[in-house]
PDB file of C-alpha atoms and ligand atoms in Angstrom:
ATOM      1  CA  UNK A  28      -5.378 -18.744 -14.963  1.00  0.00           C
ATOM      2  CA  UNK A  29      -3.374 -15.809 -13.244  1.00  0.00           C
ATOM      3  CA  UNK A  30      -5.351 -12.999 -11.691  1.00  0.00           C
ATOM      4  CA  UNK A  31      -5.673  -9.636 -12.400  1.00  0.00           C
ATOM      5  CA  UNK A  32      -2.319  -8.568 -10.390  1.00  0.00           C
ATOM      6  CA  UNK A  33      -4.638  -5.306  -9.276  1.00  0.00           C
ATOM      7  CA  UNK A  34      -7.359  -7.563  -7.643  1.00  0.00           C
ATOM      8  CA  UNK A  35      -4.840  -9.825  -6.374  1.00  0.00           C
ATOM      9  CA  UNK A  36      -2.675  -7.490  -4.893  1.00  0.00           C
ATOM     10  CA  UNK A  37      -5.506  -5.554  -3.267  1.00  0.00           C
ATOM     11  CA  UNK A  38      -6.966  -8.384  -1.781  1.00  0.00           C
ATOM     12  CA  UNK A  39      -3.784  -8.991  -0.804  1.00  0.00           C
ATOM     13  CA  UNK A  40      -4.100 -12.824  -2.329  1.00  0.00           C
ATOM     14  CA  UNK A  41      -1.379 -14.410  -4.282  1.00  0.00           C
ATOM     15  CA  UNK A  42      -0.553 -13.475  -7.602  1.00  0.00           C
ATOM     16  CA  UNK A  43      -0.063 -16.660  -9.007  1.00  0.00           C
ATOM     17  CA  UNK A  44      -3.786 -17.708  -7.853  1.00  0.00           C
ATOM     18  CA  UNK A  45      -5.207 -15.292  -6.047  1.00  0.00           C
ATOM     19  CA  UNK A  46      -6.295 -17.736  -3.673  1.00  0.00           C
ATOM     20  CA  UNK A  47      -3.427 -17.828  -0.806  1.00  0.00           C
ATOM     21  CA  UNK A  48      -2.887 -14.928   2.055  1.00  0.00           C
ATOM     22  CA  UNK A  49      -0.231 -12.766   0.701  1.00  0.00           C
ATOM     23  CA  UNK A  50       1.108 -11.613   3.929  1.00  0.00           C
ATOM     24  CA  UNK A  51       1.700 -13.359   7.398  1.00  0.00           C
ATOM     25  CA  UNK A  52       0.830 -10.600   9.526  1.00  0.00           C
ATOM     26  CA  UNK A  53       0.563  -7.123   8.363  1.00  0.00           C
ATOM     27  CA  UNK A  54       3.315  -6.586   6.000  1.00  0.00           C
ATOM     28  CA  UNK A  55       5.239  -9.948   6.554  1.00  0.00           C
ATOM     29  CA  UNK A  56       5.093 -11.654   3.172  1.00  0.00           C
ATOM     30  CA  UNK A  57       4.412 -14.979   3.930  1.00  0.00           C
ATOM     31  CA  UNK A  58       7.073 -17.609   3.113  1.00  0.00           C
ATOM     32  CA  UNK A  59       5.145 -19.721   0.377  1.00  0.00           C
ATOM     33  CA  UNK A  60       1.383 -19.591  -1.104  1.00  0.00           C
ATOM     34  CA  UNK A  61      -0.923 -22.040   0.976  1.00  0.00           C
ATOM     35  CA  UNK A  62      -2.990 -22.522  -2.066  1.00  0.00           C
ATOM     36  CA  UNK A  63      -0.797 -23.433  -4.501  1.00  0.00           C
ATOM     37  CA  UNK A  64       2.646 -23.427  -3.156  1.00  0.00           C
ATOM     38  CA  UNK A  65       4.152 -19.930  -4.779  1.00  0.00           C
ATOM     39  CA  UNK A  66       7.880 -19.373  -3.080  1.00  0.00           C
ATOM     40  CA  UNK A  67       7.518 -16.154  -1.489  1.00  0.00           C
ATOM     41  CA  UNK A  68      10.307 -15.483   0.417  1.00  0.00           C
ATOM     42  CA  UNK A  69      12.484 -13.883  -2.603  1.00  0.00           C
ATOM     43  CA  UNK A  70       9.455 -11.210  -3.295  1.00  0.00           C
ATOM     44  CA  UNK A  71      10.520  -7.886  -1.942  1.00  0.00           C
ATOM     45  CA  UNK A  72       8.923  -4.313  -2.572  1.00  0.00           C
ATOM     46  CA  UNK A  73      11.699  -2.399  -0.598  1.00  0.00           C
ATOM     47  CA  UNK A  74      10.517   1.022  -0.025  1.00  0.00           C
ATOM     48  CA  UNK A  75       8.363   1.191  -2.920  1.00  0.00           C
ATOM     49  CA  UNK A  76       5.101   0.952  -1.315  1.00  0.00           C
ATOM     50  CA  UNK A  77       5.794   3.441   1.379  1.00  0.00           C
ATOM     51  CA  UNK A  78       6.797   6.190  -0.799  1.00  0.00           C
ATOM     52  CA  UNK A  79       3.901   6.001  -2.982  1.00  0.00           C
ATOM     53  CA  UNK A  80       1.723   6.038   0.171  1.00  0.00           C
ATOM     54  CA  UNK A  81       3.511   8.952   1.609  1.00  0.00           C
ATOM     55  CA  UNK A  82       3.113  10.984  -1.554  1.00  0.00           C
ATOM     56  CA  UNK A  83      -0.844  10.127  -1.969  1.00  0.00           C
ATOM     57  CA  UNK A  84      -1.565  10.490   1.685  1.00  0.00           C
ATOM     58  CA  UNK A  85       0.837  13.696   1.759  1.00  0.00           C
ATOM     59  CA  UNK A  86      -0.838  15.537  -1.438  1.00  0.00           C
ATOM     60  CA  UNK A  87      -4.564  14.590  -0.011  1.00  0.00           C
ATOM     61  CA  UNK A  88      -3.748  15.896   3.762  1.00  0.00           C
ATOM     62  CA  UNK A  89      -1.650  19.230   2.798  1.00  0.00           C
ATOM     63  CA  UNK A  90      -4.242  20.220   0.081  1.00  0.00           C
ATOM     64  CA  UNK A  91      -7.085  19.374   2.807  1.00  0.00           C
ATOM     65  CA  UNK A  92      -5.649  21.373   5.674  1.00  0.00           C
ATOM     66  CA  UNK A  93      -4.533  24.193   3.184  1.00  0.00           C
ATOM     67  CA  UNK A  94      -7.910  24.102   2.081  1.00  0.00           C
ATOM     68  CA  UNK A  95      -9.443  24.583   6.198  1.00  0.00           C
ATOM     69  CA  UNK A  96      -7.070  26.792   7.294  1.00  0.00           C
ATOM     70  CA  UNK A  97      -8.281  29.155   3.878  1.00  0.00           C
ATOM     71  CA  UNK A  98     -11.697  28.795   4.111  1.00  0.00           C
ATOM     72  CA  UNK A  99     -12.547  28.792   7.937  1.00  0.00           C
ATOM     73  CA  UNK A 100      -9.495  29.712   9.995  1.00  0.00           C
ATOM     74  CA  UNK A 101      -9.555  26.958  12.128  1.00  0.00           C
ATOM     75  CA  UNK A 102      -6.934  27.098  15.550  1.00  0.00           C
ATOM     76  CA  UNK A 103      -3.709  25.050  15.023  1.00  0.00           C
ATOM     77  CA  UNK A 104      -5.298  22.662  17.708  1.00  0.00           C
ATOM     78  CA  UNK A 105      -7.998  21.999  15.547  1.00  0.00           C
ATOM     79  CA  UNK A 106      -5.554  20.998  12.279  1.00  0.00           C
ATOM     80  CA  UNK A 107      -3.909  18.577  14.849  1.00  0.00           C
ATOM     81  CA  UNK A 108      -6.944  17.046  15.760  1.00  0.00           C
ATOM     82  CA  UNK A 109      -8.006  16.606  11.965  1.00  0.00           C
ATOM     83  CA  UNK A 110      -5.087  15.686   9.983  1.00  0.00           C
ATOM     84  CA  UNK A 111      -2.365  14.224  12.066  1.00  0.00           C
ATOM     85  CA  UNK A 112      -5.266  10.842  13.232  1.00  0.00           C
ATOM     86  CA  UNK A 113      -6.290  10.936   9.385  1.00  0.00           C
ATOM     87  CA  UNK A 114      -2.808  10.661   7.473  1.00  0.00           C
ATOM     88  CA  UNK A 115      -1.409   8.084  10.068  1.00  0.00           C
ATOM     89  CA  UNK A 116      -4.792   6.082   9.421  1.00  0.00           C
ATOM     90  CA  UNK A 117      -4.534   6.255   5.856  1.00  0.00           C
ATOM     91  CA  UNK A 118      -1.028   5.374   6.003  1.00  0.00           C
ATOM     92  CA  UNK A 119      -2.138   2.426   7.543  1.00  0.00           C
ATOM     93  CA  UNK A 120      -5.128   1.666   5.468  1.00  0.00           C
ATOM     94  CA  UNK A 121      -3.204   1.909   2.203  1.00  0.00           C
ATOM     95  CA  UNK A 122       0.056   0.488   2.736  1.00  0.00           C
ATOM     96  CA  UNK A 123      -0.882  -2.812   3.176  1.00  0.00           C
ATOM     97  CA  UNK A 124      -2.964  -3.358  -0.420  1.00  0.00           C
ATOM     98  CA  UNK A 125      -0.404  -1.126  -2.117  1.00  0.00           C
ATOM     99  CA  UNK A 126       2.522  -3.421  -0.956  1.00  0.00           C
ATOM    100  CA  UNK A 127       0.459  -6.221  -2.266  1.00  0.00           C
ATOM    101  CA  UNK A 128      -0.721  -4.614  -5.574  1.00  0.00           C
ATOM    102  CA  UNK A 129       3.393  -3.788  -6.285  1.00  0.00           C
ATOM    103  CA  UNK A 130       4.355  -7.162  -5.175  1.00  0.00           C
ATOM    104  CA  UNK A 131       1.721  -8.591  -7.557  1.00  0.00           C
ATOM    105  CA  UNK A 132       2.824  -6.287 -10.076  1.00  0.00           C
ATOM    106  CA  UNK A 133       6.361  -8.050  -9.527  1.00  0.00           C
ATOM    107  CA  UNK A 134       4.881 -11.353 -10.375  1.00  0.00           C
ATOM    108  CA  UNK A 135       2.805 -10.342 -13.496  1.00  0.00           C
ATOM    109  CA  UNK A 136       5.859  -8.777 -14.947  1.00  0.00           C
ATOM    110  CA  UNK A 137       8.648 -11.078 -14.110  1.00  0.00           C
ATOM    111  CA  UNK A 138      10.530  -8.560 -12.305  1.00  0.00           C
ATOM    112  CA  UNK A 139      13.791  -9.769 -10.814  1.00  0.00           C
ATOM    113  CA  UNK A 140      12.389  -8.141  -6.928  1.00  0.00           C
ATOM    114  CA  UNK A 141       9.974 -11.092  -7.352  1.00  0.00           C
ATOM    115  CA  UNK A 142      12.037 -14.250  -7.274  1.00  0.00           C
ATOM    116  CA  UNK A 143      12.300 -14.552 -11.284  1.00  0.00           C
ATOM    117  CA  UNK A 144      15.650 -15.148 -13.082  1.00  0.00           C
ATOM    118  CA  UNK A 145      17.287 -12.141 -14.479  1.00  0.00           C
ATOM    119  CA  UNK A 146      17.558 -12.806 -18.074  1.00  0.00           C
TER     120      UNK A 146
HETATM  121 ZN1   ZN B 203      -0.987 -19.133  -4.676  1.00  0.00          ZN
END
């Protein structure tokens, strides 16, 4: 039985059996499943991931700082000291499962990025 591509992916698990380490480091897609033997090495996200990441992470830091600077006035320093740390560790935090939820998305859907046959 496949798994749900979303729990797979953000477990980053395979998406054929959501039993196998996705990734071989932290965004390194690993060349084959260790579970059940899934080739890898064709799946490929590109830039997908990323942008999606930068557009979440951008929307929830730019409406959080607008939102200090309005209601309390903070000094610059202080924006620095809140928001540049907390989108870089979201960034972080996020990209990872989100690479694995698209590339799982990929497999569920036959998509050509994946390693299946253009029909
Ligand atoms: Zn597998």
């Amino acid at each position: 039985m496949t798994p749900n591509p979303v729990v797979a992916g953000l477990t980053c698990r395979c998406p054929a059996c959501g039993q196998g380490p996705l990734f071989d480091g932290y965004l390194k897609v690993a060349k084959h499943c260790e579970a059940c033997g899934l080739d890898l090495s064709a799946a490929d996200s590109g830039d997908g991931p990323a942008v999606f990441i930068v557009l979440v992470v951008g929307v929830v830091v730019c409406f959080s700082a607008l939102f200090t600077e309005i209601a309390f006035h903070p000094p610059v320093w202080v924006h620095l000291v809140i928001w540049l740390p907390l989108a870089a560790i979201l960034v972080l935090a996020l990209l990872r499962p989100f690479k694995g939820v698209m590339l799982a998305m990929q497999f569920h859907h036959k998509a050509s990025e994946a390693g299946h046959d253009d029909v």
